């Protein structure tokens, strides 16, 4: 709809619309000898069968074209798709294609784009051939970094005709179905000697585990982005926590897959991949010895410590970098923070509306309110500044005379989707980066991914990372400051709230009604940090949690307009540039909605009390 006007079909007339003919431009006419081309909805009739197309999205619609096309005798359906990867989505594609051909009969050719589109999406391939509801060929979803993959199947069109002829009710509908315009082609698709061929065997669909999807989708996207951007590699502020460790692990898996491609890919793919490796590393004769060797050429990590950082996170960051082969560095940002505080004390004051004595007093992080928040924020923003400084200078500092050209590193972000929805991050802190491979993945999936990668990718330190309590370490050592306590909600609660708001399109009241039922299983609900009184019932606890979420989402909504472009992995991405077009200025009190929640709580309490009294009387 962004680029084309839909083909007009008169709803008062049966059929697929009129066909119009357009003159071809001379450059094509000279090659083909054909003066005109038909434009519209039609089928191509060969000597032995009929082929028609439907687009990517039409497969997902309630009135999909293949239904009417099959009733009009079309036997082969071709779908040239642009379906991007999304966690747990492939099974939906498979179900739709299986349902289309098992009900309508026919051969379905599903071809899907592969690779990065230059933005947030990654197209995951997985081309397929289905016959009468059965899979006979399937390409890889993430199995190769090669740009082109072809799968072949041998099918018997007599199987399609036999199935359809035995379906009496279908044939009754077909007798009155509208007819699609046919373009006749003097060509035979079938083999001239069909008795010499064996049909392709029936296969069981291959569907990746979600953890494999997280490993293979973003890692392929990272490789596409790196080789197409012409930059030198990646830089990551590595804190030793779950988020940055997940990002670092994805780069490691990317390097593993590149080396695998060099060793076992097709000859064409090997040549292209090696050419890309040498272009990125600026080493014209370089061939990676293994994945760690490649990682050491294109990936730099840095543990950016402050006085509040813990030894455990420092150790985890160092161990992870060592396990994957990255160039690891560490710095202290305390001097930067002190310089900012000193600069603030030296502000020249040209008005009598400011308490000059107070301005000259150094703020203390122990003091609550704005002093504490401001001093946390300068730590986070200092890390962003140093990240970009180091990303430009590290190739210069490490390569020396080994390369023929310079180049800078792309800064990687590591903020997950749940924290972004809650607004639990500093605007323009180290979450501000060039790209973010985990920005569409929730915390629950990231922790499971770390455990999976630790077992399956030879990085045992990731288990320690996954088991650690999340902490920003901006006010005290690890364990002193807790992300979930600071947010006033657990990551599990945050994930459910985010899905209600974005995927189910719920407002505050609808979210409360959904979660009241979902959370009625006796689970513990974390304490609120905004409660005005102790909740007296389970409903009041849920209500307060919903109010907290929508309040903080509203006051932090402006942050989401500056989010780092992230890999699209979920439907509830907070990125307003593409996935959330609601206003970023929102009234955080939600007066009408919150009052409606209070009425729902009171009504439920009244009904429960009446039921209790009635039960006692009986």
XYZ file of C-alpha atoms in Angstrom:
618
model
C 0.000 0.000 0.000
C 2.985 2.326 0.442
C 4.084 1.885 -3.156
C 1.161 0.488 -5.198
C -2.529 1.162 -5.794
C -4.605 -2.031 -5.328
C -5.929 -3.550 -8.534
C -9.587 -2.587 -8.856
C -12.113 -5.435 -8.901
C -15.780 -4.488 -9.280
C -17.536 -6.141 -6.300
C -20.819 -6.258 -8.267
C -19.269 -8.566 -10.866
C -17.893 -12.075 -10.345
C -14.320 -12.805 -11.223
C -10.905 -11.286 -10.780
C -11.195 -8.012 -12.699
C -10.346 -6.946 -16.208
C -6.942 -7.386 -17.805
C -5.280 -4.300 -19.268
C -2.415 -4.239 -21.742
C 0.526 -1.885 -21.477
C 3.208 -1.187 -24.050
C 6.643 -2.362 -22.990
C 9.570 0.088 -22.975
C 11.921 -0.261 -25.957
C 14.790 -1.787 -23.974
C 12.617 -4.784 -23.023
C 10.787 -4.947 -26.351
C 14.089 -5.242 -28.204
C 15.110 -8.223 -26.064
C 11.832 -10.146 -26.023
C 10.252 -9.165 -29.325
C 7.038 -8.604 -27.353
C 5.262 -5.268 -27.720
C 2.690 -5.452 -24.911
C 2.328 -6.994 -21.462
C -0.918 -7.895 -19.653
C -1.417 -6.267 -16.257
C -3.966 -7.561 -13.742
C -4.918 -10.745 -11.904
C -4.534 -13.769 -14.172
C -3.187 -17.291 -14.412
C -0.569 -18.660 -16.781
C -1.913 -21.653 -18.710
C 0.748 -23.988 -20.088
C 0.068 -27.050 -22.228
C -0.241 -29.315 -19.189
C -1.212 -27.229 -16.128
C -2.121 -23.774 -14.813
C -0.019 -21.579 -12.537
C -1.066 -18.479 -10.551
C 0.461 -16.296 -7.857
C -0.539 -14.795 -4.564
C 1.533 -12.325 -2.602
C 3.157 -12.782 0.785
C 0.445 -11.165 2.879
C -2.455 -12.635 0.911
C -1.607 -16.048 2.330
C -2.429 -14.670 5.808
C -5.775 -13.055 4.857
C -9.218 -14.604 5.563
C -10.171 -14.556 1.850
C -6.898 -15.780 0.406
C -6.754 -15.868 -3.432
C -5.659 -19.516 -3.575
C -9.177 -20.603 -2.541
C -10.916 -19.114 -5.581
C -7.981 -19.958 -7.828
C -8.119 -23.622 -6.875
C -11.866 -23.758 -7.540
C -11.175 -22.420 -11.036
C -8.716 -25.195 -11.765
C -5.353 -23.605 -10.939
C -3.027 -26.417 -9.844
C 0.212 -24.637 -8.929
C 0.358 -21.613 -6.616
C 3.532 -19.537 -6.424
C 4.143 -17.183 -3.509
C 7.196 -14.936 -3.761
C 7.228 -13.827 -0.146
C 8.918 -11.140 1.912
C 8.144 -12.593 5.338
C 10.495 -11.336 8.050
C 11.696 -13.426 10.933
C 9.755 -13.196 14.131
C 10.120 -15.486 17.123
C 7.722 -18.442 17.014
C 6.257 -17.385 13.646
C 7.429 -20.107 11.238
C 4.877 -22.617 12.499
C 2.124 -20.154 11.548
C 3.447 -19.946 7.993
C 3.620 -23.726 7.818
C 0.071 -24.147 9.161
C -1.325 -21.692 6.603
C 0.361 -23.337 3.607
C -0.529 -26.806 4.833
C -4.143 -25.736 5.339
C -4.301 -24.109 1.916
C -3.224 -27.211 0.017
C -4.898 -29.823 2.235
C -8.280 -28.128 1.785
C -8.017 -26.831 -1.773
C -5.564 -29.344 -3.217
C -2.642 -28.261 -5.346
C 1.086 -27.600 -5.362
C 2.251 -24.592 -3.335
C 5.661 -23.061 -4.081
C 6.714 -20.788 -1.211
C 9.888 -18.763 -1.801
C 10.966 -16.235 0.818
C 13.503 -13.421 0.806
C 16.790 -13.969 2.655
C 18.913 -11.448 4.515
C 18.800 -7.966 6.042
C 16.621 -5.373 4.309
C 18.904 -2.528 5.394
C 16.749 -1.873 8.460
C 15.358 -3.704 11.464
C 14.010 -6.739 9.636
C 15.740 -9.988 8.799
C 14.150 -12.229 6.177
C 14.719 -15.831 7.135
C 14.184 -17.794 3.920
C 12.821 -21.305 4.524
C 11.419 -21.881 1.037
C 9.028 -24.851 0.789
C 7.077 -27.033 -1.628
C 3.774 -28.528 -0.466
C 1.458 -30.951 -2.263
C -2.074 -31.616 -1.009
C -1.175 -30.623 2.554
C 2.118 -32.540 2.678
C 5.641 -31.096 2.693
C 8.000 -32.435 0.021
C 10.843 -29.871 0.146
C 12.089 -27.331 2.714
C 15.045 -24.961 2.620
C 16.973 -23.813 5.666
C 15.610 -21.024 7.830
C 18.969 -19.856 9.155
C 21.281 -22.662 8.084
C 23.516 -20.755 5.693
C 24.860 -17.263 5.192
C 24.677 -17.760 1.432
C 22.441 -15.183 -0.237
C 20.719 -17.673 -2.556
C 19.318 -21.105 -1.806
C 17.401 -23.338 -4.203
C 15.342 -26.402 -3.277
C 13.938 -28.844 -5.809
C 11.020 -31.302 -5.627
C 9.431 -33.695 -8.087
C 5.635 -33.745 -7.838
C 2.884 -35.610 -9.656
C 0.051 -33.372 -10.847
C -2.158 -36.438 -11.114
C -2.172 -36.535 -7.309
C -3.716 -33.057 -7.285
C -6.369 -34.014 -9.830
C -7.200 -37.257 -8.028
C -7.661 -35.482 -4.696
C -9.899 -32.815 -6.180
C -12.039 -35.215 -8.197
C -12.790 -37.273 -5.071
C -14.020 -34.215 -3.141
C -17.659 -33.944 -4.249
C -18.595 -30.845 -2.231
C -15.556 -28.999 -3.575
C -16.506 -29.838 -7.159
C -20.005 -28.507 -6.546
C -18.505 -25.157 -5.459
C -16.103 -25.193 -8.404
C -18.978 -25.488 -10.899
C -20.172 -21.984 -9.971
C -16.802 -20.384 -9.172
C -15.736 -17.227 -11.067
C -13.196 -17.728 -13.820
C -9.791 -16.113 -13.809
C -8.347 -14.757 -17.025
C -5.709 -17.070 -18.498
C -2.579 -16.110 -20.428
C -1.713 -19.050 -22.647
C 1.941 -20.032 -23.002
C 3.105 -22.605 -25.545
C 5.282 -24.465 -23.055
C 5.219 -27.724 -21.104
C 6.135 -27.789 -17.405
C 5.946 -31.550 -17.004
C 8.816 -33.894 -17.772
C 8.495 -35.505 -21.236
C 9.297 -38.906 -19.714
C 7.450 -38.868 -16.370
C 7.599 -42.629 -15.798
C 11.351 -42.362 -15.257
C 10.915 -40.038 -12.259
C 10.216 -40.743 -8.598
C 8.184 -38.188 -6.654
C 9.832 -36.479 -3.703
C 9.183 -38.178 -0.347
C 6.986 -36.586 2.306
C 8.969 -34.694 4.974
C 8.309 -33.595 8.525
C 8.628 -29.783 8.799
C 11.764 -28.563 10.591
C 11.051 -25.802 13.103
C 13.816 -24.259 15.185
C 13.609 -24.012 18.943
C 13.064 -20.338 19.985
C 16.540 -20.241 21.496
C 18.005 -21.306 18.163
C 15.952 -18.584 16.494
C 17.482 -15.989 18.839
C 20.938 -17.372 18.083
C 20.649 -17.575 14.305
C 18.359 -14.680 13.318
C 20.135 -11.715 14.980
C 23.595 -13.187 14.294
C 22.852 -13.381 10.554
C 21.438 -9.839 10.711
C 24.646 -8.641 12.404
C 26.772 -10.173 9.656
C 24.658 -8.666 6.876
C 24.746 -5.272 8.566
C 28.507 -5.389 9.095
C 29.489 -6.446 5.588
C 27.070 -4.041 3.896
C 27.930 -1.036 6.082
C 31.626 -1.143 5.182
C 32.722 -0.650 8.794
C 35.570 -2.341 10.620
C 33.717 -4.405 13.230
C 31.742 -4.042 16.459
C 32.350 -2.390 19.837
C 30.351 -3.365 22.929
C 30.272 -1.924 26.460
C 30.276 -5.292 28.257
C 28.981 -5.064 31.817
C 28.886 -8.779 32.600
C 25.091 -8.649 32.915
C 22.518 -10.630 30.954
C 21.772 -8.018 28.286
C 25.281 -7.047 27.191
C 26.415 -10.676 27.510
C 23.597 -11.710 25.166
C 24.748 -9.137 22.620
C 28.351 -10.305 22.926
C 27.269 -13.920 22.532
C 25.396 -13.090 19.323
C 28.584 -11.598 17.852
C 30.456 -14.757 18.846
C 27.815 -16.938 17.163
C 28.055 -14.696 14.090
C 31.810 -15.406 13.921
C 31.210 -19.128 14.385
C 28.741 -19.170 11.510
C 31.051 -17.209 9.223
C 33.874 -19.712 9.826
C 31.460 -22.623 9.316
C 30.457 -21.074 5.978
C 34.107 -20.787 4.955
C 34.614 -24.464 5.743
C 31.408 -26.113 4.548
C 29.491 -23.661 2.360
C 29.112 -23.844 -1.395
C 32.133 -22.836 -3.449
C 30.426 -19.619 -4.498
C 29.475 -18.843 -0.903
C 32.991 -19.596 0.358
C 34.501 -17.133 -2.122
C 31.967 -14.418 -1.300
C 32.261 -14.888 2.478
C 36.075 -14.795 2.404
C 35.939 -11.679 0.257
C 33.652 -10.054 2.857
C 35.918 -11.102 5.742
C 38.973 -9.572 4.112
C 37.112 -6.400 3.226
C 35.845 -5.949 6.799
C 39.170 -6.714 8.497
C 41.160 -4.644 5.947
C 43.459 -7.659 5.559
C 43.688 -8.681 1.888
C 45.406 -12.026 2.609
C 43.634 -12.968 5.851
C 41.880 -16.300 6.377
C 40.456 -16.936 9.885
C 41.993 -19.867 11.735
C 38.814 -20.312 13.766
C 35.885 -18.323 15.160
C 37.885 -16.891 18.074
C 40.555 -15.691 15.682
C 37.938 -13.860 13.596
C 36.292 -12.451 16.728
C 39.634 -11.008 17.799
C 39.895 -9.129 14.513
C 36.438 -7.506 14.438
C 35.116 -7.322 18.015
C 36.232 -5.116 20.927
C 34.582 -5.156 24.354
C 35.102 -2.844 27.311
C 34.164 -3.125 30.970
C 33.419 0.456 32.002
C 33.777 0.422 35.772
C 32.767 2.967 38.342
C 33.315 3.014 42.091
C 30.057 1.053 42.433
C 30.992 -1.802 40.089
C 31.427 -5.273 41.552
C 34.259 -7.760 41.136
C 31.812 -10.454 40.032
C 30.522 -8.524 37.019
C 34.062 -7.507 36.089
C 35.146 -11.141 36.224
C 32.193 -12.357 34.156
C 32.821 -9.744 31.465
C 36.512 -10.639 31.233
C 35.794 -14.373 31.140
C 33.151 -14.017 28.424
C 35.460 -11.943 26.221
C 38.228 -14.513 26.723
C 35.899 -17.429 25.884
C 34.738 -15.895 22.601
C 38.089 -14.380 21.565
C 37.173 -10.678 21.662
C 39.724 -7.937 22.366
C 38.777 -6.971 25.905
C 39.557 -3.687 27.635
C 38.527 -1.996 30.869
C 38.402 1.592 32.061
C 37.225 3.608 35.050
C 34.701 6.352 34.341
C 35.003 7.994 37.768
C 37.277 10.741 36.471
C 34.726 11.671 33.799
C 31.923 11.805 36.366
C 34.052 13.875 38.740
C 34.900 16.299 35.943
C 31.193 16.765 35.175
C 30.415 17.426 38.850
C 33.293 19.915 39.039
C 32.072 21.642 35.896
C 28.613 21.950 37.438
C 30.103 23.576 40.577
C 31.854 26.093 38.318
C 28.686 27.185 36.534
C 28.544 30.986 36.293
C 25.264 32.237 37.717
C 23.776 35.376 36.160
C 20.465 35.500 38.002
C 19.268 35.985 41.563
C 16.579 33.326 41.135
C 19.045 30.537 41.911
C 20.356 29.488 45.333
C 24.062 30.146 44.652
C 25.165 28.367 47.801
C 23.245 25.272 46.832
C 24.684 25.375 43.303
C 28.203 25.286 44.726
C 27.433 22.227 46.882
C 28.477 18.921 45.424
C 25.465 16.591 44.993
C 25.627 13.293 46.876
C 24.395 9.977 45.526
C 23.296 9.030 49.051
C 20.692 11.794 48.951
C 17.338 10.727 47.450
C 15.550 12.423 44.591
C 17.217 14.444 41.863
C 20.720 14.293 43.303
C 20.731 10.501 43.248
C 19.113 10.284 39.795
C 21.435 12.855 38.204
C 24.554 11.121 39.513
C 23.322 7.754 38.215
C 22.621 9.293 34.813
C 26.045 10.844 34.333
C 27.623 7.423 34.842
C 25.379 5.924 32.173
C 25.918 8.796 29.725
C 29.669 8.800 30.286
C 29.733 5.200 29.126
C 27.989 6.177 25.899
C 30.526 8.950 25.211
C 33.471 6.642 25.875
C 31.925 3.908 23.726
C 31.870 6.118 20.657
C 35.329 7.502 21.388
C 36.806 4.031 21.733
C 34.908 2.641 18.734
C 36.714 5.115 16.506
C 40.167 4.711 18.021
C 40.447 0.975 18.802
C 41.191 -0.105 15.194
C 43.850 2.607 15.074
C 45.278 1.344 18.384
C 45.229 -2.375 17.561
C 45.896 -2.758 13.835
C 49.025 -0.685 13.413
C 50.606 -1.329 10.017
C 48.808 -4.626 9.439
C 45.980 -3.035 7.466
C 45.913 -0.985 4.325
C 43.071 1.244 5.515
C 41.460 2.400 8.746
C 37.808 2.295 9.672
C 35.771 2.579 12.843
C 33.667 0.105 14.793
C 29.881 0.091 15.067
C 28.696 0.521 18.667
C 26.301 -2.215 19.786
C 23.428 -1.550 22.162
C 22.079 -4.037 24.678
C 18.719 -2.827 26.025
C 15.949 -5.434 26.029
C 12.365 -4.758 24.978
C 10.886 -4.941 28.500
C 13.144 -2.244 29.968
C 12.471 -0.046 26.962
C 8.694 -0.303 27.454
C 9.046 0.552 31.130
C 11.535 3.326 30.330
C 14.045 1.830 32.762
C 17.143 3.292 31.167
C 18.842 6.668 30.821
C 18.132 8.575 27.648
C 21.341 8.643 25.573
C 23.165 6.267 27.888
C 25.080 3.191 26.749
C 21.805 1.861 25.302
C 22.225 4.617 22.686
C 24.226 2.885 19.971
C 24.321 2.217 16.244
C 22.265 -0.983 16.275
C 20.838 -3.253 18.954
C 20.453 -6.993 18.222
C 18.398 -7.725 21.381
C 16.110 -4.679 21.383
C 13.094 -6.780 20.374
C 13.687 -9.692 22.779
C 12.270 -9.903 26.288
C 14.251 -10.676 29.424
C 12.720 -14.117 29.939
C 13.836 -15.272 26.499
C 17.283 -13.706 26.930
C 17.946 -15.633 30.136
C 16.877 -18.885 28.475
C 19.067 -18.019 25.485
C 22.117 -17.510 27.711
C 21.595 -20.938 29.281
C 21.182 -22.477 25.814
C 24.284 -20.770 24.418
C 26.317 -21.790 27.457
C 25.470 -25.454 26.795
C 25.498 -25.481 22.999
C 28.086 -22.881 21.980
C 30.950 -23.643 24.334
C 30.627 -20.551 26.567
C 30.143 -21.917 30.122
C 30.396 -18.526 31.866
C 26.957 -17.659 30.468
C 25.281 -19.833 33.090
C 26.736 -17.597 35.814
C 25.489 -14.571 33.910
C 21.957 -15.958 33.557
C 21.708 -16.874 37.245
C 22.873 -13.459 38.528
C 20.320 -10.953 39.799
C 20.053 -8.031 37.312
C 21.679 -4.858 38.685
C 22.640 -1.544 37.106
C 25.429 -1.072 39.687
C 25.010 2.705 39.692
C 24.541 3.193 43.433
C 26.255 0.165 44.972
C 28.050 -3.100 44.241
C 26.252 -6.053 42.722
C 23.403 -7.284 44.895
C 22.986 -3.908 46.605
C 20.987 -2.382 43.771
C 18.320 -4.502 42.083
C 16.726 -3.700 38.723
C 13.426 -5.332 39.686
C 13.259 -3.431 42.997
C 14.095 -0.151 41.234
C 11.396 -0.766 38.613
C 8.801 -1.890 41.115
C 7.955 -4.940 39.005
C 9.531 -8.235 38.041
C 10.643 -8.958 34.483
C 7.934 -11.627 34.221
C 5.286 -9.068 35.173
C 6.795 -6.545 32.791
C 6.648 -9.041 29.926
C 2.937 -9.743 30.517
C 2.148 -6.031 30.762
C 4.017 -5.296 27.536
C 2.204 -8.030 25.616
C -1.175 -6.761 26.831
C -0.423 -3.197 25.787
C 1.200 -3.833 22.405
C 0.124 -7.227 21.075
C -3.418 -7.279 22.462
C -3.876 -3.503 21.954
C -5.126 -3.057 25.536
C -5.511 0.160 27.471
C -5.194 0.268 31.282
C -8.655 -1.163 32.043
C -8.419 -3.973 29.463
C -4.933 -4.821 30.727
C -6.232 -5.056 34.289
C -9.108 -7.343 33.281
C -6.753 -9.656 31.354
C -4.097 -9.820 34.066
C -6.634 -10.264 36.849
C -7.476 -13.613 35.268
C -3.919 -14.457 34.124
C -2.388 -13.774 37.530
C -5.090 -15.559 39.543
C -2.863 -18.645 39.829
C -1.508 -17.676 43.239
C 1.787 -16.207 42.019
C 3.523 -13.574 44.118
C 3.056 -10.034 42.841
C 6.072 -7.818 43.497
C 5.659 -4.775 45.787
C 4.732 -1.481 44.156
C 7.006 1.552 44.506
C 4.076 3.950 43.984
C 1.492 2.463 46.338
C -0.398 4.944 48.488
C -1.773 2.298 50.829
C -1.299 -1.387 51.469
C -3.394 -3.380 48.952
C -6.271 -5.146 50.677
C -6.968 -7.712 47.972
C -5.400 -9.537 45.057
C -7.348 -7.323 42.639
C -5.893 -4.204 44.250
C -2.366 -5.597 43.821
C -2.966 -6.259 40.121
C -4.620 -2.863 39.676
C -1.679 -1.033 41.238
C 0.789 -2.939 39.062
C -1.155 -1.931 35.924
C -1.275 1.701 37.053
C 2.465 1.669 37.756
C 3.258 0.306 34.310
C 1.128 2.793 32.393
C 2.364 5.712 34.526
C 6.033 4.931 33.921
C 5.452 4.072 30.274
C 3.780 7.455 29.770
C 6.414 9.581 31.508
C 9.186 7.734 29.660
C 7.450 7.506 26.285
C 9.683 10.293 24.899
C 12.721 8.031 25.343
C 11.315 5.579 22.829
C 11.556 8.125 20.022
C 15.345 7.891 20.310
C 15.724 4.137 20.667
C 18.625 2.515 18.874
C 17.407 0.658 15.761
C 16.970 -2.918 16.901
C 16.437 -6.326 15.360
C 12.715 -6.971 15.022
C 11.999 -10.174 16.937
C 8.646 -9.496 18.617
C 5.407 -7.688 17.832
C 5.555 -5.610 20.993
C 8.633 -3.612 20.119
C 8.479 -0.111 21.657
C 10.175 1.438 18.602
C 7.804 4.205 17.535
C 9.573 4.722 14.210
C 8.051 1.554 12.850
C 5.995 -0.434 15.320
C 4.267 2.035 17.632
C 2.802 5.208 16.175
C 0.926 6.345 19.273
C 1.746 9.831 20.639
C 4.875 10.149 22.754
C 3.326 12.901 24.899
C 0.843 11.132 27.135
C -0.886 12.235 30.323
C 0.519 9.877 32.972
C -2.393 10.156 35.425
C -4.830 8.305 33.100
C -7.692 9.753 35.189
C -10.602 8.125 33.389
C -8.912 4.762 32.878
C -7.578 4.427 36.430
C -10.989 5.332 37.900
C -12.524 2.633 35.729
C -10.028 0.131 37.170
C -10.962 1.222 40.702
C -14.661 0.686 39.909
C -13.901 -2.780 38.535
C -11.984 -3.651 41.724
C -14.823 -2.366 43.924
C -17.455 -4.238 41.916
C -15.530 -7.494 42.192
C -15.051 -6.979 45.945
C -18.748 -6.259 46.414
C -19.721 -9.347 44.437
C -17.315 -11.480 46.480
C -18.727 -10.096 49.741
C -22.316 -10.772 48.640
C -21.407 -14.314 47.645
C -19.746 -14.869 51.022
C -22.814 -13.614 52.924
C -25.155 -15.703 50.786
C -23.035 -18.787 51.344
C -23.008 -18.237 55.138
C -26.796 -17.800 55.204
C -27.423 -20.984 53.261
